Amino acid sequence: MSRTTARPSPPLAPGTKPGPGYEVLAHLARTGWLDIYDAWSEERDCRCVVKVVRPDRHHEEQLRERLLREGHWLRTFTHPHLVRAYETFETPEPLVVLESLTGETVAHLIHRLPRRPAATDIAVLGVHLCSAIHYLHGQGLLHLDLKPSNVVVDCRHAKVLDLSVARAPGGAPPGIGTHCYLAPEQARGGRLTAAADVWGVGVTLYEVASGDVPFHSGDTMDEGEAMDGTGDPDGRDDWYPQLEEPAPPIGSRRRLPHGLAAAIDSCLRPDPAARPTVPELAAALDATLPLQRRQVSPSTDG
């Protein structure tokens, strides 16, 4: 169903109750299909995050189902490097309640820090991402949208957000995920495997290390809304530079220890079968760390 052309309704005002036991404190963000709120939980006596479908898109059943599916997964899953969901509501409108994370997204840190993070912090961040992805794969899901804006780091601890485009391995339409972060097989469509998420870890670490993505879309899509294969609300084209050329080696953007650079580059091989498995990647990243730093979370201070 196409998006309505009606003028979007304003976000809910502070004090509004979006669901039983929750009160809006502030509007945090509006995406192409979601409103995200800072809210107060009366039962838990704490802040939380509430995600709802935007009022102008309530009529789109696939978006309602997409939100509730993500909420169900995040309530069911338990992992130290995945955000938690407290509960979901189906009526009067779909609503997901998530834990409120302190800290910052990695995307924000990339632009805020005066210098690039240390190699050890990059490696440990990669180990944390591998841990979360390994768990998801064990639950029968691919994340398919790993990127710096979907990772929060706080108190030397990383958590992965957003399962809105996650799906089981297998055939998929082209373009699932975010344009300049897609593995080549995601861009072209077809069979998706765990190797697509290995690419996601690699492209995230590449941007953290260098301050930029290896591929650009040629416009403003770099931090665009993730696509789930059910439609193109932003009218994007189907040109993907990652289908035309390999990623430039990370060493062309920044000098890193050989083992870390090799691990990042191995994630971005065009052929999925040539990329390491998640356990192999985690081991390669962990091997680059000094013994006393292994199993320690990444710092947010660069």
PDB file of C-alpha atoms in Angstrom, residues 23 30 37-38 41 59 61 70 93 137 183 186 190 202 225 239 241 281 298:
ATOM      1  CA  GLU A  23       3.314   8.560  29.967  1.00  0.00           C
ATOM      2  CA  ARG A  30      10.462  10.418  13.806  1.00  0.00           C
ATOM      3  CA  TYR A  37       9.303   8.602  22.636  1.00  0.00           C
ATOM      4  CA  ASP A  38      11.040   8.993  25.959  1.00  0.00           C
ATOM      5  CA  SER A  41       6.759   3.502  33.225  1.00  0.00           C
ATOM      6  CA  HIS A  59      -3.445   2.101   8.000  1.00  0.00           C
ATOM      7  CA  GLU A  61      -0.897  -3.368   8.216  1.00  0.00           C
ATOM      8  CA  GLU A  70      10.293  -6.833  16.568  1.00  0.00           C
ATOM      9  CA  GLU A  93      -2.432   0.919  18.332  1.00  0.00           C
ATOM     10  CA  HIS A 137      21.808 -16.551  14.355  1.00  0.00           C
ATOM     11  CA  ALA A 183      26.170  -6.575   1.556  1.00  0.00           C
ATOM     12  CA  GLN A 186      21.388  -7.933   0.058  1.00  0.00           C
ATOM     13  CA  GLY A 190      18.513 -13.746  -3.443  1.00  0.00           C
ATOM     14  CA  GLY A 202      32.814  -5.227   8.913  1.00  0.00           C
ATOM     15  CA  GLU A 225      15.675   4.345   6.819  1.00  0.00           C
ATOM     16  CA  TRP A 239      21.957   1.567  -7.921  1.00  0.00           C
ATOM     17  CA  PRO A 241      28.144   0.817  -5.763  1.00  0.00           C
ATOM     18  CA  LEU A 281      35.763 -13.215  12.941  1.00  0.00           C
ATOM     19  CA  PRO A 298      34.955  -0.781  24.294  1.00  0.00           C
TER      20      PRO A 298
END
